Short mmCIF file of C-alpha atoms in Angstrom, two decimals:
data_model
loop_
_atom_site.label_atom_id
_atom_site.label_comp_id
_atom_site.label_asym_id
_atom_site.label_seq_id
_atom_site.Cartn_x
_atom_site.Cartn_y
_atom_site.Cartn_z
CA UNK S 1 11.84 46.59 -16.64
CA UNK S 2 8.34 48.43 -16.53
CA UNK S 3 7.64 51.08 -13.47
CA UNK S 4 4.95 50.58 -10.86
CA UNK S 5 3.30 53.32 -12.42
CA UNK S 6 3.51 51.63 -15.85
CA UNK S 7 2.48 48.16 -14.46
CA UNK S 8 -0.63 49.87 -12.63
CA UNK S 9 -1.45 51.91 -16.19
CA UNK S 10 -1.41 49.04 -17.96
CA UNK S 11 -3.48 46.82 -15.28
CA UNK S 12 -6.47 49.69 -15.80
CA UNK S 13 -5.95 49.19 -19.54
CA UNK S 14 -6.48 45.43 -18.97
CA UNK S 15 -9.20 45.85 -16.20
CA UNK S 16 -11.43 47.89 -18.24
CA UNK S 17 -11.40 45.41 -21.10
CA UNK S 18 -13.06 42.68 -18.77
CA UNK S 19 -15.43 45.73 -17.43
CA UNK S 20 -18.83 44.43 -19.55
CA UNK S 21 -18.18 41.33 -17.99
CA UNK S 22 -20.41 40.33 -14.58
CA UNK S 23 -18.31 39.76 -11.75
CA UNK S 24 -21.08 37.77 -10.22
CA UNK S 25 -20.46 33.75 -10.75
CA UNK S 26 -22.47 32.20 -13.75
CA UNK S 27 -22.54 29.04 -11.48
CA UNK S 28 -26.49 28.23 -10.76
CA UNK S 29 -27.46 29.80 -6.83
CA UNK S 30 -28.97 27.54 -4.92
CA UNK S 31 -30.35 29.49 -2.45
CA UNK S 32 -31.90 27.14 -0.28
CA UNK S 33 -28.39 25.60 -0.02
CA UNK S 34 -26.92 29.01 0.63
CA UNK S 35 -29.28 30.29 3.28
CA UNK S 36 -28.44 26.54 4.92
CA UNK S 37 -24.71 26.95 4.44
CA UNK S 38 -23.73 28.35 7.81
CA UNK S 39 -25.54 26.08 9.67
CA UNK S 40 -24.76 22.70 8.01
CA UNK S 41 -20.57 23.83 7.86
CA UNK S 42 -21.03 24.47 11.72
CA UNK S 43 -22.84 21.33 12.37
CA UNK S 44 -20.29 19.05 10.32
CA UNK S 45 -17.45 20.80 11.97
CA UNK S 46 -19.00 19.51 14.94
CA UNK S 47 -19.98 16.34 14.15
CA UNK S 48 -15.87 15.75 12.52
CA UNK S 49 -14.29 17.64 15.77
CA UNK S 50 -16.45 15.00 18.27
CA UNK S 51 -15.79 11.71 16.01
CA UNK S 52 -11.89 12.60 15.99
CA UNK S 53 -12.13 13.31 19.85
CA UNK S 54 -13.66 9.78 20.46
CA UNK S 55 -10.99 8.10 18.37
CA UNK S 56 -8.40 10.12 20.26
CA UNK S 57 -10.04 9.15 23.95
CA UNK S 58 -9.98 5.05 22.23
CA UNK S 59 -6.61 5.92 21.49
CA UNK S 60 -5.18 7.05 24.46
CA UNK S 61 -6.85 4.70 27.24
CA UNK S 62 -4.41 4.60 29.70
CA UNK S 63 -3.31 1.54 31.91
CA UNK S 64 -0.83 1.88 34.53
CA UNK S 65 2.84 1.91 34.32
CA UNK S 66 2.88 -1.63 36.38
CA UNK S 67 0.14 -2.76 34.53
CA UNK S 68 2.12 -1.84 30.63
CA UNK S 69 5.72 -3.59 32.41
CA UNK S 70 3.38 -6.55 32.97
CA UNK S 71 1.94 -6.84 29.84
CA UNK S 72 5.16 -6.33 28.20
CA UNK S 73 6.90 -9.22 30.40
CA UNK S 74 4.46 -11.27 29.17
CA UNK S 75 4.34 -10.62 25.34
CA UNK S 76 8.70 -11.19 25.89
CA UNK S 77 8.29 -14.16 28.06
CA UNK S 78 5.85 -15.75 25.43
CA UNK S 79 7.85 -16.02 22.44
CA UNK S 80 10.99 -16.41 24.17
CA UNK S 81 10.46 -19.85 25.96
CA UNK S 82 8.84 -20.56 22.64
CA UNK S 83 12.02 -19.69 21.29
CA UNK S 84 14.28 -21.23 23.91
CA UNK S 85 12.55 -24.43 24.01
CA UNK S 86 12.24 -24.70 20.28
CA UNK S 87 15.92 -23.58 19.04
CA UNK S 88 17.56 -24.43 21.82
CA UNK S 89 19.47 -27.87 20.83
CA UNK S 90 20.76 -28.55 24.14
CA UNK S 91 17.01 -28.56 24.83
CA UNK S 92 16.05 -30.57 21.94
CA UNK S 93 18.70 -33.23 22.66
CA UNK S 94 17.76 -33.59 26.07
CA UNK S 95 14.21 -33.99 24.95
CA UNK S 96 15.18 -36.67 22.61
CA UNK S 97 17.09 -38.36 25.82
CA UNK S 98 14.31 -38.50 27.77
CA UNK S 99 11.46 -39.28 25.26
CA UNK S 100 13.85 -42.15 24.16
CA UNK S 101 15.02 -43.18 27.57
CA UNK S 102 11.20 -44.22 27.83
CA UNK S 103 10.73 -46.10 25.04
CA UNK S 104 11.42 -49.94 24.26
CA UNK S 105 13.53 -51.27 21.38
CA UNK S 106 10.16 -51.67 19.21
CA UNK S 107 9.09 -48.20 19.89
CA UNK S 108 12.31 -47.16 18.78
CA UNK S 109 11.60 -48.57 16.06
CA UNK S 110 8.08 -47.39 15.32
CA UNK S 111 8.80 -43.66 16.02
CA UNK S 112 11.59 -43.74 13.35
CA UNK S 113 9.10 -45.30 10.49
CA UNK S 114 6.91 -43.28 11.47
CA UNK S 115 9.04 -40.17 11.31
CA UNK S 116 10.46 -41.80 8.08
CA UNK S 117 13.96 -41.19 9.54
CA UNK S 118 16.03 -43.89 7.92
CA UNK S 119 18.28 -45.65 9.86
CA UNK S 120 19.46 -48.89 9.73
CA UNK S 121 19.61 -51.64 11.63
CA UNK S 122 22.87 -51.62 13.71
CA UNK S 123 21.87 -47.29 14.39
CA UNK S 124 18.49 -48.62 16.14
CA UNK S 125 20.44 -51.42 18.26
CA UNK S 126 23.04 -48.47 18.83
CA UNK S 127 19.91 -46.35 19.88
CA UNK S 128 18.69 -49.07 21.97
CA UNK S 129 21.91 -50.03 23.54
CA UNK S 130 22.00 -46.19 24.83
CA UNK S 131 18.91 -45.79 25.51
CA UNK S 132 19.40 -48.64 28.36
CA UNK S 133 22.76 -47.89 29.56
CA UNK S 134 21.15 -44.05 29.96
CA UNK S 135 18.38 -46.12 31.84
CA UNK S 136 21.36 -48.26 34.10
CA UNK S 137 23.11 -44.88 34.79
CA UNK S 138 20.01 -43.24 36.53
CA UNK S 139 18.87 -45.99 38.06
CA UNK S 140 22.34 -46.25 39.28
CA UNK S 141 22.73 -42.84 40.12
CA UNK S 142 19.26 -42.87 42.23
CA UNK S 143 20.89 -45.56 44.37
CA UNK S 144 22.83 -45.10 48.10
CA UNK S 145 26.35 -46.32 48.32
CA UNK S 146 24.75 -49.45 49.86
CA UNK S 147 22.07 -50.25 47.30
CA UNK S 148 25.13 -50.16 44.71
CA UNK S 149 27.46 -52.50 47.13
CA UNK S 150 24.43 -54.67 47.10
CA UNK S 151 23.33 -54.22 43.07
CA UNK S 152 26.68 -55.10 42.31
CA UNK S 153 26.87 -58.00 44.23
CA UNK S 154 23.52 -58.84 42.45
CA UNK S 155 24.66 -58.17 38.98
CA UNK S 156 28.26 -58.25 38.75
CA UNK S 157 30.01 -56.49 35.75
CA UNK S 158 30.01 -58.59 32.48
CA UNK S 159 33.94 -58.78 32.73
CA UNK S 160 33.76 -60.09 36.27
CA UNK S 161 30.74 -62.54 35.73
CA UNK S 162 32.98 -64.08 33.03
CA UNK S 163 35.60 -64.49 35.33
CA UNK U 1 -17.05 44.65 -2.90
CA UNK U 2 -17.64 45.48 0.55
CA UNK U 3 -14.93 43.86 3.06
CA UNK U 4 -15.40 42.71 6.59
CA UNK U 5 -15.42 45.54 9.00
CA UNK U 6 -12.04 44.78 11.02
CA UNK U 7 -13.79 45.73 13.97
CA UNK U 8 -16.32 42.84 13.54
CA UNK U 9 -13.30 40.31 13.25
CA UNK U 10 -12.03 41.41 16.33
CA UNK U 11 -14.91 40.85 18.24
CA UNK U 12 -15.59 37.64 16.55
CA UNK U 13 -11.74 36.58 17.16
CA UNK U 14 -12.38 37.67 20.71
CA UNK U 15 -15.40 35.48 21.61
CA UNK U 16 -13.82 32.53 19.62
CA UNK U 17 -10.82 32.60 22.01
CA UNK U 18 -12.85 32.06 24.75
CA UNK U 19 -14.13 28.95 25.77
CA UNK U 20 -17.39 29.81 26.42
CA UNK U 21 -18.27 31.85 23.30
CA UNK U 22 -16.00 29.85 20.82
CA UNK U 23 -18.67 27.54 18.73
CA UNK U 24 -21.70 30.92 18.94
CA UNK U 25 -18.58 32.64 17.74
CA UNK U 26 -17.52 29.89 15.05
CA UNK U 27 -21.05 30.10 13.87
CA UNK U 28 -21.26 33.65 13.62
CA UNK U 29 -17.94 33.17 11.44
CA UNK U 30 -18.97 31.18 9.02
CA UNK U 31 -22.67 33.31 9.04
CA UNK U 32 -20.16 35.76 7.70
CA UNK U 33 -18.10 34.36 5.69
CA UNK U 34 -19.16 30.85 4.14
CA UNK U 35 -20.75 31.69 1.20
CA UNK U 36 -17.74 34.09 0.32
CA UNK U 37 -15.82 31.62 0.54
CA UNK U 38 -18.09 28.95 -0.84
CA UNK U 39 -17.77 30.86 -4.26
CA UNK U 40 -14.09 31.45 -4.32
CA UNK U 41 -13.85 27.41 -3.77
CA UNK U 42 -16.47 27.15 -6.69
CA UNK U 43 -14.87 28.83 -8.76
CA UNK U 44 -11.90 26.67 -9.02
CA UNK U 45 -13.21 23.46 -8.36
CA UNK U 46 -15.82 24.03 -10.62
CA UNK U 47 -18.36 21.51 -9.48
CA UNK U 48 -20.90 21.90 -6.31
CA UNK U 49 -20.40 19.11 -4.69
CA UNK U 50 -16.52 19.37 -4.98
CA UNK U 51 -16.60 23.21 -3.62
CA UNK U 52 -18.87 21.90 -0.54
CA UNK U 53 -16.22 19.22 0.30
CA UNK U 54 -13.05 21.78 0.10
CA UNK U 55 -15.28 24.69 2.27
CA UNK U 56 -15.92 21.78 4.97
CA UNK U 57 -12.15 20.72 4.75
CA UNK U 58 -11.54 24.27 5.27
CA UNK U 59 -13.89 24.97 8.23
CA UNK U 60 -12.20 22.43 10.11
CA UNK U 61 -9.11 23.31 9.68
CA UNK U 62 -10.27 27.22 10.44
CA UNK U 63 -11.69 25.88 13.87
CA UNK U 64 -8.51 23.58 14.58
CA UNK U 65 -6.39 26.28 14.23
CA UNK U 66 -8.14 29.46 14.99
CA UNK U 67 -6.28 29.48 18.66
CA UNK U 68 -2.97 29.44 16.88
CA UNK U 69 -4.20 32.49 14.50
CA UNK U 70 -1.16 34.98 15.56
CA UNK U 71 -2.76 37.97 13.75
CA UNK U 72 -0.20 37.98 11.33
CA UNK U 73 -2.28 38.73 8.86
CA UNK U 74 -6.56 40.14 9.06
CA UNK U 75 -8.71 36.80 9.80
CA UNK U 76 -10.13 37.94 6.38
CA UNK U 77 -7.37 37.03 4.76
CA UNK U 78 -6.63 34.33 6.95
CA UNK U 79 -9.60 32.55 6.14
CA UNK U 80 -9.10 32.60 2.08
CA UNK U 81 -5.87 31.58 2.67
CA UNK U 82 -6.92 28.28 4.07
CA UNK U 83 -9.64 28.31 1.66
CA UNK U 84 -7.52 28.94 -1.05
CA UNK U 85 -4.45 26.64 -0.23
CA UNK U 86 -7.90 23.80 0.02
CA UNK U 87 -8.56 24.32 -3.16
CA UNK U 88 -5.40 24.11 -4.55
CA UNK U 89 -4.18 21.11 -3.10
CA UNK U 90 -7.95 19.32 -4.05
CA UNK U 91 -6.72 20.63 -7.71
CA UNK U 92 -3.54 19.36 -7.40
CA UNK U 93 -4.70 16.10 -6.24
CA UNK U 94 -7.23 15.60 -8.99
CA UNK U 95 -4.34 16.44 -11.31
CA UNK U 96 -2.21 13.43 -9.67
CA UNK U 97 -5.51 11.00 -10.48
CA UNK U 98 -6.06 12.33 -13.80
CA UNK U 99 -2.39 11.32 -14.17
CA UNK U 100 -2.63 8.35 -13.01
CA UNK U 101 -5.57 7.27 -15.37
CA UNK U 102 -4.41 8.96 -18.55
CA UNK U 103 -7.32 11.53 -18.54
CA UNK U 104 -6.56 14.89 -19.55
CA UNK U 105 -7.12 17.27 -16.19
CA UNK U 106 -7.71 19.92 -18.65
CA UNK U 107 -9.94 18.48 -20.74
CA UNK U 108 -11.36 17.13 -17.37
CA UNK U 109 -12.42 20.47 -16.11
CA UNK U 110 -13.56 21.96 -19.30
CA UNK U 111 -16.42 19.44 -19.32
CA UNK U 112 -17.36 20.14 -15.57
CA UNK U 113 -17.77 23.65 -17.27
CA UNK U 114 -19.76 22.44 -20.02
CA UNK U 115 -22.02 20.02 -17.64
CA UNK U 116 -23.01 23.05 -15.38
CA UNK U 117 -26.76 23.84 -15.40
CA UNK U 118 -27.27 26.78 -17.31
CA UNK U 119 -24.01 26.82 -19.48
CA UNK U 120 -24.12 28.76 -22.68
CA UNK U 121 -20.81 29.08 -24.50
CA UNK U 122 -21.71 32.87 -26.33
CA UNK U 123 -22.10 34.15 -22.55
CA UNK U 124 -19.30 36.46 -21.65
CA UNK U 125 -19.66 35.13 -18.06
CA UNK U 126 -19.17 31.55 -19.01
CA UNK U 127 -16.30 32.50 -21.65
CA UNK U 128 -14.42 33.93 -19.12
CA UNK U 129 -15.04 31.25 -16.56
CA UNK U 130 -13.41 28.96 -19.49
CA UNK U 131 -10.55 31.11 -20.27
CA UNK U 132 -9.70 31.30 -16.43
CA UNK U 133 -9.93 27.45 -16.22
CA UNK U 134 -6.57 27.76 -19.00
CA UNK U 135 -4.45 29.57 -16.48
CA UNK U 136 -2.08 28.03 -14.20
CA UNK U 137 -3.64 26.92 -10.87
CA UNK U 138 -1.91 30.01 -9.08
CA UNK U 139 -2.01 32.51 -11.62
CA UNK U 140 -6.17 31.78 -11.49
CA UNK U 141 -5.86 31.95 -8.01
CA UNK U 142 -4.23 35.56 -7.83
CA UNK U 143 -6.68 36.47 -10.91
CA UNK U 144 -9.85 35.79 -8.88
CA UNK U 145 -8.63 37.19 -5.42
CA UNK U 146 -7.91 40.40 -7.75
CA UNK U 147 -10.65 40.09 -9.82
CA UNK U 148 -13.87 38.70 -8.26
CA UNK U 149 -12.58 39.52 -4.69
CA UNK U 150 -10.99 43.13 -5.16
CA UNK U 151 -8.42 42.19 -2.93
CA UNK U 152 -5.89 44.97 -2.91
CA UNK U 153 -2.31 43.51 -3.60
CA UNK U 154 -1.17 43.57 -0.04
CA UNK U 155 -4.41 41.60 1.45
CA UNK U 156 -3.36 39.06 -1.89
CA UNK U 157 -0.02 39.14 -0.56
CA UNK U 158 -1.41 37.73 2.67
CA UNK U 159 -3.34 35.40 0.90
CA UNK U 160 -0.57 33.18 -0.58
CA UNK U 161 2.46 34.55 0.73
CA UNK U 162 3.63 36.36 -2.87
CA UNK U 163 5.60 39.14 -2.64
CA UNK U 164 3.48 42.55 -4.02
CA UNK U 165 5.88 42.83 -6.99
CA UNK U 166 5.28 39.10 -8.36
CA UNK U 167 1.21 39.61 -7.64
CA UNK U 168 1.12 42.44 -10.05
CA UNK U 169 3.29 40.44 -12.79
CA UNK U 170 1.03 37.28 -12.53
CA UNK U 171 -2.08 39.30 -12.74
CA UNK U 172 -0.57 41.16 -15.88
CA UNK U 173 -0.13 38.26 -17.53
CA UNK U 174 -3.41 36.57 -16.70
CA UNK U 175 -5.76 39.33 -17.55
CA UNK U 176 -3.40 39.21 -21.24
CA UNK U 177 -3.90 35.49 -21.49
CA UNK U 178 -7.81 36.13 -21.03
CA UNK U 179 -8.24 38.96 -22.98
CA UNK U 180 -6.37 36.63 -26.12
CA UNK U 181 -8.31 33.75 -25.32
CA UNK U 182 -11.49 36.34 -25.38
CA UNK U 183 -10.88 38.18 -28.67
CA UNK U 184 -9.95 34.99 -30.25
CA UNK U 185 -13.60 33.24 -29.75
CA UNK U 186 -12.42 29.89 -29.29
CA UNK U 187 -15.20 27.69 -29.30
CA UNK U 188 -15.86 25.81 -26.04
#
């Protein structure tokens, strides 16, 4: 391996062969653009260092910690009846309950056409059959002890009235 | 090449440490320094407009971190460092697009050369421009620090982080690939 002392020969060996050469740049001077250099490098500094500080400030406007749990709640609570309501099927059936406790036996009817659910004729009389014993049991259930004694009396059980 | 009186720096640094002072001071910097550094960009980016870009990349980043300079190194040094490591990553990126569209980078930058105002391929100036634009992106950087610059080793050292030893090898061996390329009168 060379010495320093070779290595630094050699490199004046090497130097002074590029020695005719100008070690000024070839490259055209502007020199309007020079003498403006300073100046226009300071001002876009500027200019960058400002527009980064404004996106920074947009960035970091601040609410208050009550104000962020709040917000947050919210954006949860949002989705998550969504959620609960929609994928819920103990939700869903006791929709359907109630939507269908509501409707007659042609409604019934109706709805399933026009949800082109396909059922047949004994499922709609099922449908309609539970739909008004649902109906008996809450009107039943909304009744005193007395109004029952006395709706009883009125409409006796089918087994009884064929007695 | 005269260099920056260190005593200048250190007033400069000074003022640009303090609030107060810190843009006259950043000014006053690049009053200094800009075009110096405008022509070691140009140089290896070829093109005006590209240089003009880097050196404003490079400001910034000069102001953004001037209050973490630890005076490792002279701010001379620490300014073509930045400059330098600019340039070299706008290279390398160019390189990456180049690839990317199946243009030769090479071939690329040779014609940036040739579409400079005032080219003339018998100048000696412009021939060696051209044979520096064959060298490997560092090896051209340690050649113009050395060359154009007259950095001493050590201040090149600073520069790109290079230990002394490795400076003087990849100098060696791009002065030998440009004298070759020189005596051979390749045409451009």
């Amino acid at each position: 391996m060379a010495s320093e002392n070779e290595i630094n020969r050699e490199l004046k060996e090497l130097n002074s062969s590029l020695s005719g050469i100008s070690r000024r740049p070839p490259f055209e001077r502007d020199q309007d653009f020079l003498d403006k250099l300073s100046g226009s490098l300071a001002d876009s500094v500027r200019q960058n260092i400002q527009t980064e500080k404004k996106l920074e400030t947009k960035r970091n406007i601040s609410f208050p910690i009550w104000a962020r749990g709040i917000a947050a709640a919210i954006m949860l609570m949002i989705p998550g009846s969504i959620l609960y309501r929609w994928m819920n099927p103990e939700t869903i059936e006791r929709k359907m309950s109630r939507e269908l406790r509501t409707l007659d036996a042609g409604s019934i009817e109706n709805y399933l056409q026009q949800n082109s659910l396909e059922v047949d004729e004994s499922g709609v009389s099922k449908l309609v059959a539970e739909t008004n014993q649902w109906q008996a049991n809450d009107e039943i259930a909304s009744l005193s002890p007395d109004e029952i004694e006395n709706y009883l009396k009125t409409y006796p059980p089918f087994e009884e009235s064929q007695n | 090449m005269a260099y920056a009186s260190s005593h200048d720096d250190q007033e400069i640094l000074a003022r640009l440490r303090a609030a107060g002072t810190k843009e006259r001071a950043f000014r006053d910097l690049l009053d200094k320094y800009s075009e110096r550094l405008y022509w070691h960009i140009r140089r290896m980016v070829l093109s005006h407009e590209d240089a003009h870009d880097v050196l404003q990349n490079a400001s910034i980043k000069i102001w953004k971190g001037i209050d973490g300079f630890r005076e490792d190194s002279t701010l001379y040094t620490w300014l073509y460092r930045i400059a330098s490591n600019e340039a070299l990553t706008f290279l390398d990126q160019q390189r990456r697009r180049s690839l990317r569209t199946f243009e030769d980078f090479e071939i690329r930058m040779a014609n940036k050369l040739v579409a400079e105002k005032g080219f003339n391929p018998h100048q000696a100036e412009w021939r060696l421009q051209h044979a520096i634009q064959s060298l490997p992106d560092k090896q051209q950087l340690v050649f113009q620090l050395r060359y154009f610059e007259e950095m001493t080793y050590e201040q090149i050292r600073e520069v790109t982080g290079t230990s002394v030893g490795a400076l003087k090898a990849s100098y060696h061996h791009a002065v030998r690939k440009i004298e070759t390329y020189l005596k051979e009168e390749k045409p451009l």
